[in-house]
Tab-separated table of C-alpha atoms and ligand atoms in Angstrom:
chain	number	residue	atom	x	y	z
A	66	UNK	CA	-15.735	-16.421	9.018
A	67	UNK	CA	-14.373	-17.725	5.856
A	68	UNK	CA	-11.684	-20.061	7.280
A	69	UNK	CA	-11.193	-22.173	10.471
A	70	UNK	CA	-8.245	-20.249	12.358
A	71	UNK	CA	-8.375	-22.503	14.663
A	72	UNK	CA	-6.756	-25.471	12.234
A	73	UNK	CA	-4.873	-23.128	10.781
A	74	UNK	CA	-2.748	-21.921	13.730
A	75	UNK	CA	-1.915	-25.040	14.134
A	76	UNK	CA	-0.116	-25.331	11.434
A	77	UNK	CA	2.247	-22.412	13.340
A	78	UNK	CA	4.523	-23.082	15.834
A	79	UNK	CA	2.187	-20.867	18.386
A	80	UNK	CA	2.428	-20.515	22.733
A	81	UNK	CA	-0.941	-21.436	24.042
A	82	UNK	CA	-4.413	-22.416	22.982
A	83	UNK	CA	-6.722	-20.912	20.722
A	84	UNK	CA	-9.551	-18.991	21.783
A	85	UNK	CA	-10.880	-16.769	18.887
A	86	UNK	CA	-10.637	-15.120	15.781
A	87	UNK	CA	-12.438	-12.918	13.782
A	88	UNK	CA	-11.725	-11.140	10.254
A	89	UNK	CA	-9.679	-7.648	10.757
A	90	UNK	CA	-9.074	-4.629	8.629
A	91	UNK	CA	-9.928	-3.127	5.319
A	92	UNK	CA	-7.655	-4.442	3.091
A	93	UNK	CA	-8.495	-4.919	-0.674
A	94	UNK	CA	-6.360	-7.630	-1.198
A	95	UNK	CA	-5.746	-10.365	1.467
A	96	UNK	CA	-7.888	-12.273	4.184
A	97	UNK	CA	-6.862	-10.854	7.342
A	98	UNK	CA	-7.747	-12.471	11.043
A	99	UNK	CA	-7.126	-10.999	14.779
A	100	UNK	CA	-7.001	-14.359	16.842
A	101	UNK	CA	-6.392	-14.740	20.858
A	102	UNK	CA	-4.616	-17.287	22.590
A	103	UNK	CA	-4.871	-18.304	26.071
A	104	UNK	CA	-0.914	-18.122	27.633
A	105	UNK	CA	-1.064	-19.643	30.864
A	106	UNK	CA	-4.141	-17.232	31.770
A	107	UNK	CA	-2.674	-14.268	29.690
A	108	UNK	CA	-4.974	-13.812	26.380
A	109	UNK	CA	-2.067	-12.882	23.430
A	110	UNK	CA	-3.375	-11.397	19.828
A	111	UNK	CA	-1.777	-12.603	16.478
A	112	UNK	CA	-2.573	-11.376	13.359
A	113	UNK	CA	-3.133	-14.316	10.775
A	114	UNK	CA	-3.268	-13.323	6.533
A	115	UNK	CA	-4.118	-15.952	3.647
A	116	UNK	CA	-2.212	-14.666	1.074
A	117	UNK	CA	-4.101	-13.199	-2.367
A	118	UNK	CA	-2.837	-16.316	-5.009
A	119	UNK	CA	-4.503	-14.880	-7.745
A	120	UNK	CA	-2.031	-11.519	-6.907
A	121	UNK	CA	0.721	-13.212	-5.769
A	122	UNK	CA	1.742	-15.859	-8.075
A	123	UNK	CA	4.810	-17.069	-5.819
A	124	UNK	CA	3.886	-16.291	-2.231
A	125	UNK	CA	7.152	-18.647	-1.323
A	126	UNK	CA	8.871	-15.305	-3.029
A	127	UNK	CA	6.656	-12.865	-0.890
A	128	UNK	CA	7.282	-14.246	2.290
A	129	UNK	CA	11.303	-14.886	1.251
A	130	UNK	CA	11.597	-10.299	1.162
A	131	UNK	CA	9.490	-10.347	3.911
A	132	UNK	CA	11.227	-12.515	6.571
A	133	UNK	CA	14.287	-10.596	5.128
A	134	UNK	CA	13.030	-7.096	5.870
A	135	UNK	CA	11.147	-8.391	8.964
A	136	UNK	CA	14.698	-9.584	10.195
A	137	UNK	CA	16.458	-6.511	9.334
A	138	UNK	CA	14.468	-3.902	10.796
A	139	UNK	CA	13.642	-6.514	13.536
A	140	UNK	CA	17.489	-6.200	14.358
A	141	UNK	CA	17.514	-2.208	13.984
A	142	UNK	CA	14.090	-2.167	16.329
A	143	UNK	CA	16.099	-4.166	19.087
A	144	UNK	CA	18.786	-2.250	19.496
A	145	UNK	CA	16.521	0.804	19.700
A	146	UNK	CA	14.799	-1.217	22.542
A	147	UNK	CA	11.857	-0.888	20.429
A	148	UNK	CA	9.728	-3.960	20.537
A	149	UNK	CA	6.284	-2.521	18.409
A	150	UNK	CA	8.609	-1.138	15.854
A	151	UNK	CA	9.057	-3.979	13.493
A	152	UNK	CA	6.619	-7.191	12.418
A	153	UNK	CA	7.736	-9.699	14.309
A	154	UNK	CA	6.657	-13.123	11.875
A	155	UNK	CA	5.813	-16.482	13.891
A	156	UNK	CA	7.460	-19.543	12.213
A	157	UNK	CA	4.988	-22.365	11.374
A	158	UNK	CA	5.788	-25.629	11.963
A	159	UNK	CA	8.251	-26.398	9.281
A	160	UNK	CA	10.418	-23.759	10.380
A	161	UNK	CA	9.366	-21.451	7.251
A	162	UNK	CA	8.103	-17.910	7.816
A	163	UNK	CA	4.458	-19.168	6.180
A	164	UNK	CA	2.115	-22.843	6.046
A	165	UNK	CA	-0.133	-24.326	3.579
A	166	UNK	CA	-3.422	-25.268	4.656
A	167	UNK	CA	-5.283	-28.442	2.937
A	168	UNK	CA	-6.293	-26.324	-0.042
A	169	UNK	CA	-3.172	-25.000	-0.816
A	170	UNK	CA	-3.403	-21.418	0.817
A	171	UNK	CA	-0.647	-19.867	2.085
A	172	UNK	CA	-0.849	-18.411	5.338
A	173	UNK	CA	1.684	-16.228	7.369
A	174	UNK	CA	1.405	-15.286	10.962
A	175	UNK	CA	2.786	-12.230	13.442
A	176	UNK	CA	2.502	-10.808	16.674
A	177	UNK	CA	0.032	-8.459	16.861
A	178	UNK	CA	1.012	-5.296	17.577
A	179	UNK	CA	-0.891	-3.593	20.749
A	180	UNK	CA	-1.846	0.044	21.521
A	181	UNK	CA	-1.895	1.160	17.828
A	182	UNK	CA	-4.205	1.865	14.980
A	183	UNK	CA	-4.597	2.636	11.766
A	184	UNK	CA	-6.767	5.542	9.883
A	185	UNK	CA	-8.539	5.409	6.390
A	186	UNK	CA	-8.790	9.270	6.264
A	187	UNK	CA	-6.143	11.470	7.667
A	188	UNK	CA	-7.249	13.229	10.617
A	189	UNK	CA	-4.749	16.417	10.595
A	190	UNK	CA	-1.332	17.548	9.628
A	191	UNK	CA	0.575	16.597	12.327
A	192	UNK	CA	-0.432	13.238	12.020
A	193	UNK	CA	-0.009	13.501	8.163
A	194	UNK	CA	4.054	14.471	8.994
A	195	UNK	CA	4.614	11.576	11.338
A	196	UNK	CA	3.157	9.038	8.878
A	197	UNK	CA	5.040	10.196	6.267
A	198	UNK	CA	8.606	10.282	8.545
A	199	UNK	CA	7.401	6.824	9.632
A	200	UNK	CA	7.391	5.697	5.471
A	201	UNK	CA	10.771	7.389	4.891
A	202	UNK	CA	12.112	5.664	7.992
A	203	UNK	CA	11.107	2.830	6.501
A	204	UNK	CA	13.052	3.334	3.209
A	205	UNK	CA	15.537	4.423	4.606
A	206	UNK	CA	15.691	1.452	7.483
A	207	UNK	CA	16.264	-0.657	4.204
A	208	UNK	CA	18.891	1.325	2.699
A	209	UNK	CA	21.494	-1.134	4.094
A	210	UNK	CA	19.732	-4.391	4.071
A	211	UNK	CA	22.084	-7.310	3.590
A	212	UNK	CA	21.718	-10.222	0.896
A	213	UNK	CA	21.089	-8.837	-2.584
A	214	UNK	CA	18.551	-7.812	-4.362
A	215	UNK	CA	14.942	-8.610	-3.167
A	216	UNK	CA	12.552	-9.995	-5.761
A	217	UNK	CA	10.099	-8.625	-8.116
A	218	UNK	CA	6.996	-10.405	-6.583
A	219	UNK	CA	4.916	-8.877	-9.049
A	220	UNK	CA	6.645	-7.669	-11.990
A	221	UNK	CA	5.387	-3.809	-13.488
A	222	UNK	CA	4.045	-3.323	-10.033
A	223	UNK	CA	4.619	0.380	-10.441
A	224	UNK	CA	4.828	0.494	-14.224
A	225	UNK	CA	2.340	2.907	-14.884
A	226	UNK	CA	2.783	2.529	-18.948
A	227	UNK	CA	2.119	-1.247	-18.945
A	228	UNK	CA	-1.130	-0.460	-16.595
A	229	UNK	CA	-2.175	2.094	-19.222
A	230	UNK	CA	-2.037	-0.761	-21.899
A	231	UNK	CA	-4.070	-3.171	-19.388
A	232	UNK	CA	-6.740	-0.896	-19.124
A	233	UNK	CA	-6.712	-0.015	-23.112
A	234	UNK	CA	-6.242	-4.020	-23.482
A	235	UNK	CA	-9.838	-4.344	-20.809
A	236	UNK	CA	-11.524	-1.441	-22.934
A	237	UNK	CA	-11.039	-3.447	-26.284
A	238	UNK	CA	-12.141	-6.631	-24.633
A	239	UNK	CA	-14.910	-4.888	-22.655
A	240	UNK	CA	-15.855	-8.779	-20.831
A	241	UNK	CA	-18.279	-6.964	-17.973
A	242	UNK	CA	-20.475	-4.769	-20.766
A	243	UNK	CA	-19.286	-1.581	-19.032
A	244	UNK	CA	-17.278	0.545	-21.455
A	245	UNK	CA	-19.988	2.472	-22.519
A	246	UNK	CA	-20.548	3.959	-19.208
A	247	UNK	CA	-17.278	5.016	-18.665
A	248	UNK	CA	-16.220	7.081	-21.912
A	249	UNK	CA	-15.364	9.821	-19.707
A	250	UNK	CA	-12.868	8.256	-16.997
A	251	UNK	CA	-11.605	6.154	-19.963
A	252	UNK	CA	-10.821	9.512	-21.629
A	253	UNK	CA	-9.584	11.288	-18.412
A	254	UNK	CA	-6.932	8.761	-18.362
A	255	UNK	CA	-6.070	8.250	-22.046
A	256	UNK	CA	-5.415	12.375	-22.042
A	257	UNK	CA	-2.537	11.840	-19.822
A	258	UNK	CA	-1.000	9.017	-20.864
A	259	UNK	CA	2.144	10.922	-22.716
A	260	UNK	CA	3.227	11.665	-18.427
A	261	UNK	CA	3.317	8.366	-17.596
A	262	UNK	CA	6.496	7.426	-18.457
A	263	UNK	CA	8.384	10.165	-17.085
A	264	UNK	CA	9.598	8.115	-14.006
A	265	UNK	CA	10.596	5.137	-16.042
A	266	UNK	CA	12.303	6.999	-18.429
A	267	UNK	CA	14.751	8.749	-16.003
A	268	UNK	CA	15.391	5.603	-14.270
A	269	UNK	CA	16.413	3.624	-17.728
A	270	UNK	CA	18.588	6.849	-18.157
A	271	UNK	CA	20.374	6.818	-14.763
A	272	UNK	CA	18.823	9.635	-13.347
A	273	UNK	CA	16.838	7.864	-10.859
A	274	UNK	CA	18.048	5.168	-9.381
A	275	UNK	CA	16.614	2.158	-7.839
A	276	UNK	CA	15.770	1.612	-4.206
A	277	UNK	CA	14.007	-0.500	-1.539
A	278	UNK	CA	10.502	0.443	-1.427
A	279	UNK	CA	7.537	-0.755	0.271
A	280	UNK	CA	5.155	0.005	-2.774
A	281	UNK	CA	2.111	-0.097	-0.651
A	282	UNK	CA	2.007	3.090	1.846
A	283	UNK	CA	-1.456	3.836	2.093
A	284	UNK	CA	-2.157	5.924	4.967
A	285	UNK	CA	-3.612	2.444	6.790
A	286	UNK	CA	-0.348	0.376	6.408
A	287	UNK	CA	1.321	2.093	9.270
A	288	UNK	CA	0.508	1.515	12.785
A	289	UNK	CA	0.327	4.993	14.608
A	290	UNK	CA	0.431	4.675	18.719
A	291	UNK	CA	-3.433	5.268	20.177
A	292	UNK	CA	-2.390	7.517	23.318
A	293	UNK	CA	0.460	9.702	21.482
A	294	UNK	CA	-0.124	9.016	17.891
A	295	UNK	CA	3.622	8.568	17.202
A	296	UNK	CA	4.348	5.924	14.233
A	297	UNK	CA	5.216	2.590	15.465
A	298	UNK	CA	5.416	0.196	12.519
A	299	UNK	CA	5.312	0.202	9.104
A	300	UNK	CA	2.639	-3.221	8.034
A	301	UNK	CA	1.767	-4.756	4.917
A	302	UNK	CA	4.998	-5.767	3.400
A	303	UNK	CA	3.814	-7.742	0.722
A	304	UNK	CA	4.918	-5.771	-1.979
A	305	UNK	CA	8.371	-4.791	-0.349
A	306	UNK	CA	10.903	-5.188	-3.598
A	307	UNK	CA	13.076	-3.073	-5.735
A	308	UNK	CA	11.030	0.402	-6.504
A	309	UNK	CA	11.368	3.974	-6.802
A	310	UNK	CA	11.011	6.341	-4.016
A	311	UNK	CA	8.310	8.169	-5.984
A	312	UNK	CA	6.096	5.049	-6.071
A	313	UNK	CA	6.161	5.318	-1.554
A	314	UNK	CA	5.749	9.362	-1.822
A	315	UNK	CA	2.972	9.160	-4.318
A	316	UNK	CA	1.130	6.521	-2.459
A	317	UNK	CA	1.181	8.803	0.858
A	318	UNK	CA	0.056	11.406	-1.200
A	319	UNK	CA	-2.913	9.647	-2.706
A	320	UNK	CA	-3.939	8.404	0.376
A	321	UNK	CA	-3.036	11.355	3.155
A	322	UNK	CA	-4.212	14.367	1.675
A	323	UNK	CA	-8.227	13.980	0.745
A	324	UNK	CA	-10.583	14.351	3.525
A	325	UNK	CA	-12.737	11.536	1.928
A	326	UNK	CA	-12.257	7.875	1.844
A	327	UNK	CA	-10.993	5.675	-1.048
A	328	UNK	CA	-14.877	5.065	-2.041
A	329	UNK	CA	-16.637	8.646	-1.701
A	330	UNK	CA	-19.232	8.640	-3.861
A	331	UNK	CA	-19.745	12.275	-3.213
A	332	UNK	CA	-16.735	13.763	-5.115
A	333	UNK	CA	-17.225	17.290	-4.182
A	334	UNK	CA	-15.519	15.469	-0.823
A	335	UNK	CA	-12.328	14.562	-2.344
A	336	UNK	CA	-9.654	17.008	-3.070
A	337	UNK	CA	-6.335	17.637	-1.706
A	338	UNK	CA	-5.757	19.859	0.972
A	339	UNK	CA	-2.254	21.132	0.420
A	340	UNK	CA	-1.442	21.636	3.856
A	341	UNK	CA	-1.725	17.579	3.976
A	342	UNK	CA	0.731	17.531	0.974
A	343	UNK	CA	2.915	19.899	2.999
A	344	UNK	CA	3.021	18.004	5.816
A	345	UNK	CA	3.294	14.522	4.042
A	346	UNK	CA	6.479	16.338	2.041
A	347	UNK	CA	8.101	17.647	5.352
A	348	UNK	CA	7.390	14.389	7.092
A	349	UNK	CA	9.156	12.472	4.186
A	350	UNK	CA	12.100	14.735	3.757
A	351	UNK	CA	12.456	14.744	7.738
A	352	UNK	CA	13.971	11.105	7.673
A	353	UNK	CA	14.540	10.802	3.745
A	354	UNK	CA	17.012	13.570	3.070
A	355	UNK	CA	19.764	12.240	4.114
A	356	UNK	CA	19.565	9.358	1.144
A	357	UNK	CA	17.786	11.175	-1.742
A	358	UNK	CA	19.107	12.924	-4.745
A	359	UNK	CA	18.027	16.230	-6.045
A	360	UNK	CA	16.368	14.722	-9.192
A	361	UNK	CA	14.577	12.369	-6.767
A	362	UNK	CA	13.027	15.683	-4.823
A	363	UNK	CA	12.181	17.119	-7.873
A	364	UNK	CA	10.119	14.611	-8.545
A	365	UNK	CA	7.747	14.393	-5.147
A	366	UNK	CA	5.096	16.262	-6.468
A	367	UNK	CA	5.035	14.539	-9.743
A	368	UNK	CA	4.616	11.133	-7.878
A	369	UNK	CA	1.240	12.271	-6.169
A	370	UNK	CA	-0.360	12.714	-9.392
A	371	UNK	CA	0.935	9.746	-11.350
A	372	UNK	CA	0.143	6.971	-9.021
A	373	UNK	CA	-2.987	8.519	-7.910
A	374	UNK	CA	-3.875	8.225	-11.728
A	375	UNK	CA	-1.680	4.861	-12.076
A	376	UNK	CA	-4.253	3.316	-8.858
A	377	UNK	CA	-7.497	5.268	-11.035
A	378	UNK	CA	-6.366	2.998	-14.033
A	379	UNK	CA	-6.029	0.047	-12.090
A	380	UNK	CA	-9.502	0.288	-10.186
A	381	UNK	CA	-11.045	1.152	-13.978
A	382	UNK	CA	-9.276	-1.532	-15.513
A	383	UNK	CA	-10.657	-4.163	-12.965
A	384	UNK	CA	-14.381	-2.404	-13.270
A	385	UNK	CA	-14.047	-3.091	-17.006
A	386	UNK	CA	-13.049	-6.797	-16.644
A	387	UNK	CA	-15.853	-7.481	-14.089
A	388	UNK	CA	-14.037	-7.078	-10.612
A	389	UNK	CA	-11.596	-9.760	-10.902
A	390	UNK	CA	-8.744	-8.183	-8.787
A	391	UNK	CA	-9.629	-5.939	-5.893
A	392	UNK	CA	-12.456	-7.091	-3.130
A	393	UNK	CA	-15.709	-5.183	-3.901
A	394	UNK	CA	-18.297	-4.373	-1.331
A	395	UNK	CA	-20.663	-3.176	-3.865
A	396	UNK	CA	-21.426	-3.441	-7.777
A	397	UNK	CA	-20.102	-0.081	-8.582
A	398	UNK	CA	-17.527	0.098	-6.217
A	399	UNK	CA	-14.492	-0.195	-8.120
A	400	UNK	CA	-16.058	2.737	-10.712
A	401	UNK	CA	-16.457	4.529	-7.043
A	402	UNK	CA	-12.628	3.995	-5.887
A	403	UNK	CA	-11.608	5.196	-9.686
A	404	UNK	CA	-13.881	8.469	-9.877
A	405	UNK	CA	-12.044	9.234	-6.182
A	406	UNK	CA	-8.664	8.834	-8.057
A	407	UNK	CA	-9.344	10.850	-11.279
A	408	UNK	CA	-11.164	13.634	-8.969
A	409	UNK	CA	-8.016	13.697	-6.629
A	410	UNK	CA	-5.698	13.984	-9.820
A	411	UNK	CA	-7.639	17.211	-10.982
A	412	UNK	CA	-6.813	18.554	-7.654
A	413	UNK	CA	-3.273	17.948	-8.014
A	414	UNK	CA	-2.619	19.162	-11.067
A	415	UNK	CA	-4.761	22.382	-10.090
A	416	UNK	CA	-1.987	23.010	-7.319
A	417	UNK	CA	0.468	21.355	-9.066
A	418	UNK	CA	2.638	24.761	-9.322
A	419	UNK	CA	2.703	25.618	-5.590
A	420	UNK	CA	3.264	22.414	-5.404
A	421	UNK	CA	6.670	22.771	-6.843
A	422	UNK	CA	7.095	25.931	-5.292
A	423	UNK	CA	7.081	24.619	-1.834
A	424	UNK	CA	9.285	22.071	-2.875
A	425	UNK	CA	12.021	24.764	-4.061
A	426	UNK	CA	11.391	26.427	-0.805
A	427	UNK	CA	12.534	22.943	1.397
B	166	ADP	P1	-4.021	-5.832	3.729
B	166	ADP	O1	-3.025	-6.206	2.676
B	166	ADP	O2	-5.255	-6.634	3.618
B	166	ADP	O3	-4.253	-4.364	3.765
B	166	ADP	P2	-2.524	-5.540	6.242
B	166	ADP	O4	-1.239	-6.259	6.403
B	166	ADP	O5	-2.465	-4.075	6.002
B	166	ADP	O6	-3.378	-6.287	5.121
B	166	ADP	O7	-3.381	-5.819	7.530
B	166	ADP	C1	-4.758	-5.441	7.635
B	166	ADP	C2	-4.990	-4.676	8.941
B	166	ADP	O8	-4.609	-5.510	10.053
B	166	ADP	C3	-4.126	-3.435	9.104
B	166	ADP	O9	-4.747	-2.306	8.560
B	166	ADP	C4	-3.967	-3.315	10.602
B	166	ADP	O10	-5.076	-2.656	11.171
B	166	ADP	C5	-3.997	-4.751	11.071
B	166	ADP	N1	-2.651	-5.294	11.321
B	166	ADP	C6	-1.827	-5.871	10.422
B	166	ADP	N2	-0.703	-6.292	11.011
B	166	ADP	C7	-0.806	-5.987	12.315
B	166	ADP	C8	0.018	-6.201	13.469
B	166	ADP	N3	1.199	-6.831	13.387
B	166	ADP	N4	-0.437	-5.753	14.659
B	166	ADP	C9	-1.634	-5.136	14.755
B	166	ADP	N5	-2.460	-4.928	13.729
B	166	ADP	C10	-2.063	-5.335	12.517
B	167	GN1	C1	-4.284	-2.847	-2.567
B	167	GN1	O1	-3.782	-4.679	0.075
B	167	GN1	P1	-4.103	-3.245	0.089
B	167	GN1	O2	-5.538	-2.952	0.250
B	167	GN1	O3	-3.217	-2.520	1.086
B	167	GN1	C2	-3.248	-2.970	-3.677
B	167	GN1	C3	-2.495	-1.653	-3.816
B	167	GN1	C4	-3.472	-0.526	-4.114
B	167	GN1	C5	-4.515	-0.476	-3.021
B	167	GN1	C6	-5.566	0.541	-3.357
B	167	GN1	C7	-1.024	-5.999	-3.946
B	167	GN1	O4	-3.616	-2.639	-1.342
B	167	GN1	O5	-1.558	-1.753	-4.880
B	167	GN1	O6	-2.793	0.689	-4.183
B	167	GN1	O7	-5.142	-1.761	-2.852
B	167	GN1	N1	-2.314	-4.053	-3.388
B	167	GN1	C8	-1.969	-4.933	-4.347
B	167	GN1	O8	-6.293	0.865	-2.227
B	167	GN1	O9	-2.400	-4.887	-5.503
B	168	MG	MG1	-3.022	-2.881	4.389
């Protein structure tokens, strides 16, 4: 284990004494730990995350939209006498919703949530609707939160453009030596980079306006129930701030439609099965219609394909500039995660017209 959990919890204001930890979850960009403490003879789970500072440049800002959205839905999961359906954060000792260890680390702290899991690959339709209601819930949960504006925690999040110039920008550079293996994703990309500002473009016009979006909604940021399978919380609320609603549907589409993982290196695996997309566009519609415009609808199926290819862009870029961004596992495991992306957009764009014409059809 890469840190001592047991110093660092005490810099929370936590019920009982420490027993364990150990490092949880698949995430690419935190350090996440499941730790135990002994209540009076009752062992209690709390999930403990360092914060990524070389993402998040102001983690203060981070954990300022998250207590906020923690607090909000925290409220709306109450009255629904819901206690699993919203993080619940654990102050630290200063009374802030996150501590600073020795080395300057931030650290936050919640409740672990019992009885649920997560899934990497999506397992069938059904559970492909519920995540997708549970995402839309989510969005729309935030429709009325209080207070302003939330902040950009990382500007361009979503700017698929400005990641097309990063990776052009890593390609010119070329630090890691790798460019020369990669002509062909490189050119995959640069073939559709007219698209990419579609999105953008109708938001600057007024055609699509801004929302509250989670910007994150991989399949494995929601918690689904392990007996029923019935969403209970939307996780990983890092990159809550102001988005598009395409940047949330996308995301569920990249992630809950292949039947391979992330990292397949066998890409005759990955594809999307459009009964997935189906589902995930049902699910989303189920608890987004009431909110969304028709020139947001229109542009569901879009959304798959761009920020499967805006994701492809990102994993190539940080291939090309030596794996400076996401965790790696392997040497080639960025190139892995991008071939997965640029294979998936193929598939969309193959189906991209029934695509559409289920979409007329809701
Ligand atoms: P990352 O940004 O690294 O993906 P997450 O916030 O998604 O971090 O957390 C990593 C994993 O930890 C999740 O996939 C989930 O399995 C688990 N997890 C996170 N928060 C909770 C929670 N409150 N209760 C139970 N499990 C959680
Ligand atoms: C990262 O933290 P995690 O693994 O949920 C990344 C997302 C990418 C995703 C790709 C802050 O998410 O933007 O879509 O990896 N998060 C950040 O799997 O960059
Ligand atoms: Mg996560």
């Amino acid at each position: 284990m890469k840190h001592d959990l047991s110093r660092i919890s005490g810099l929370f204001r936590m019920h009982g004494l420490f027993v364990s930890a150990e490092p949880y979850g698949t995430g690419h960009i935190n350090d996440t730990y499941k730790a135990t403490f002994d209540q009076s003879g009752t062992r209690v789970n709390y999930i403990f995350q360092r914060i990524n500072g070389n993402v998040f440049k102001k983690p203060e800002d981070v954990m300022k939209n998250m207590a906020r959205v923690c607090a909000h839905l925290g409220g709306k999961a109450r009255a629904a006498h819901d206690p699993r359906g919203a993080i619940d954060l654990v102050s630290a000792q200063t009374g802030e919703p996150f501590a600073v260890d020795a080395e300057g680390n931030f650290w936050r702290a919640y409740c672990f949530i019992e009885n649920a899991r997560t899934f990497d690959v999506i397992e069938s339709a059904a559970q492909a609707r519920l995540a997708a209601q549970a995402f839309g819930g989510f969005q729309c949960g935030l429709v009325d939160l209080p207070g302003g504006r939330l902040i950009d925690t990382i500007p361009d999040f979503h700017n698929t453009p400005k990641r097309i110039e990063a990776l052009e920008r890593a390609a010119s550079s070329d630090k890691a030596g790798r460019l020369r293996e990669v002509k062909k994703e490189f050119d995959f990309i640069m073939a559709r980079k007219e698209e990419c500002g579609v999105l953008l473009d109708l938001n600057a016009k007024g055609e699509i306006p801004e929302r509250i979006t989670h910007n994150d909604t991989k399949l494995n940021n929601v918690l689904l129930d392990c007996r029923t399978g019935n969403p209970v919380c939307v996780i990983d609320l890092d990159t809550v701030m102001p988005g598009l609603v395409h940047y949330d549907f996308g995301d569920m589409v990249r992630t809950g439609t292949s039947p391979a993982l992330e990292d397949e290196k066998d890409l005759s695996k990955v594809f999307m099965q459009f009964d997935m997309f189906e589902a995930l566009l049902r699910g989303y519609l189920d608890s987004a219609k009431s909110f969304l415009t028709p020139a947001e609808k229109h542009y569901l199926p879009f959304s798959g394909k761009l920020i499967t290819l805006e994701i492809g862009t990102r994993f190539l870029t940080d291939y090309l500039e030596g794996d400076v961004y996401f965790k790696i596992h392997r040497p080639e495991h960025n190139l892995d995660r991008c071939r997965t992306q640029l294979k998936l957009v193929e598939s969309i764009e193959k189906q991209y017209d029934r695509m559409m014409k289920l979409l007329e059809t809701l």
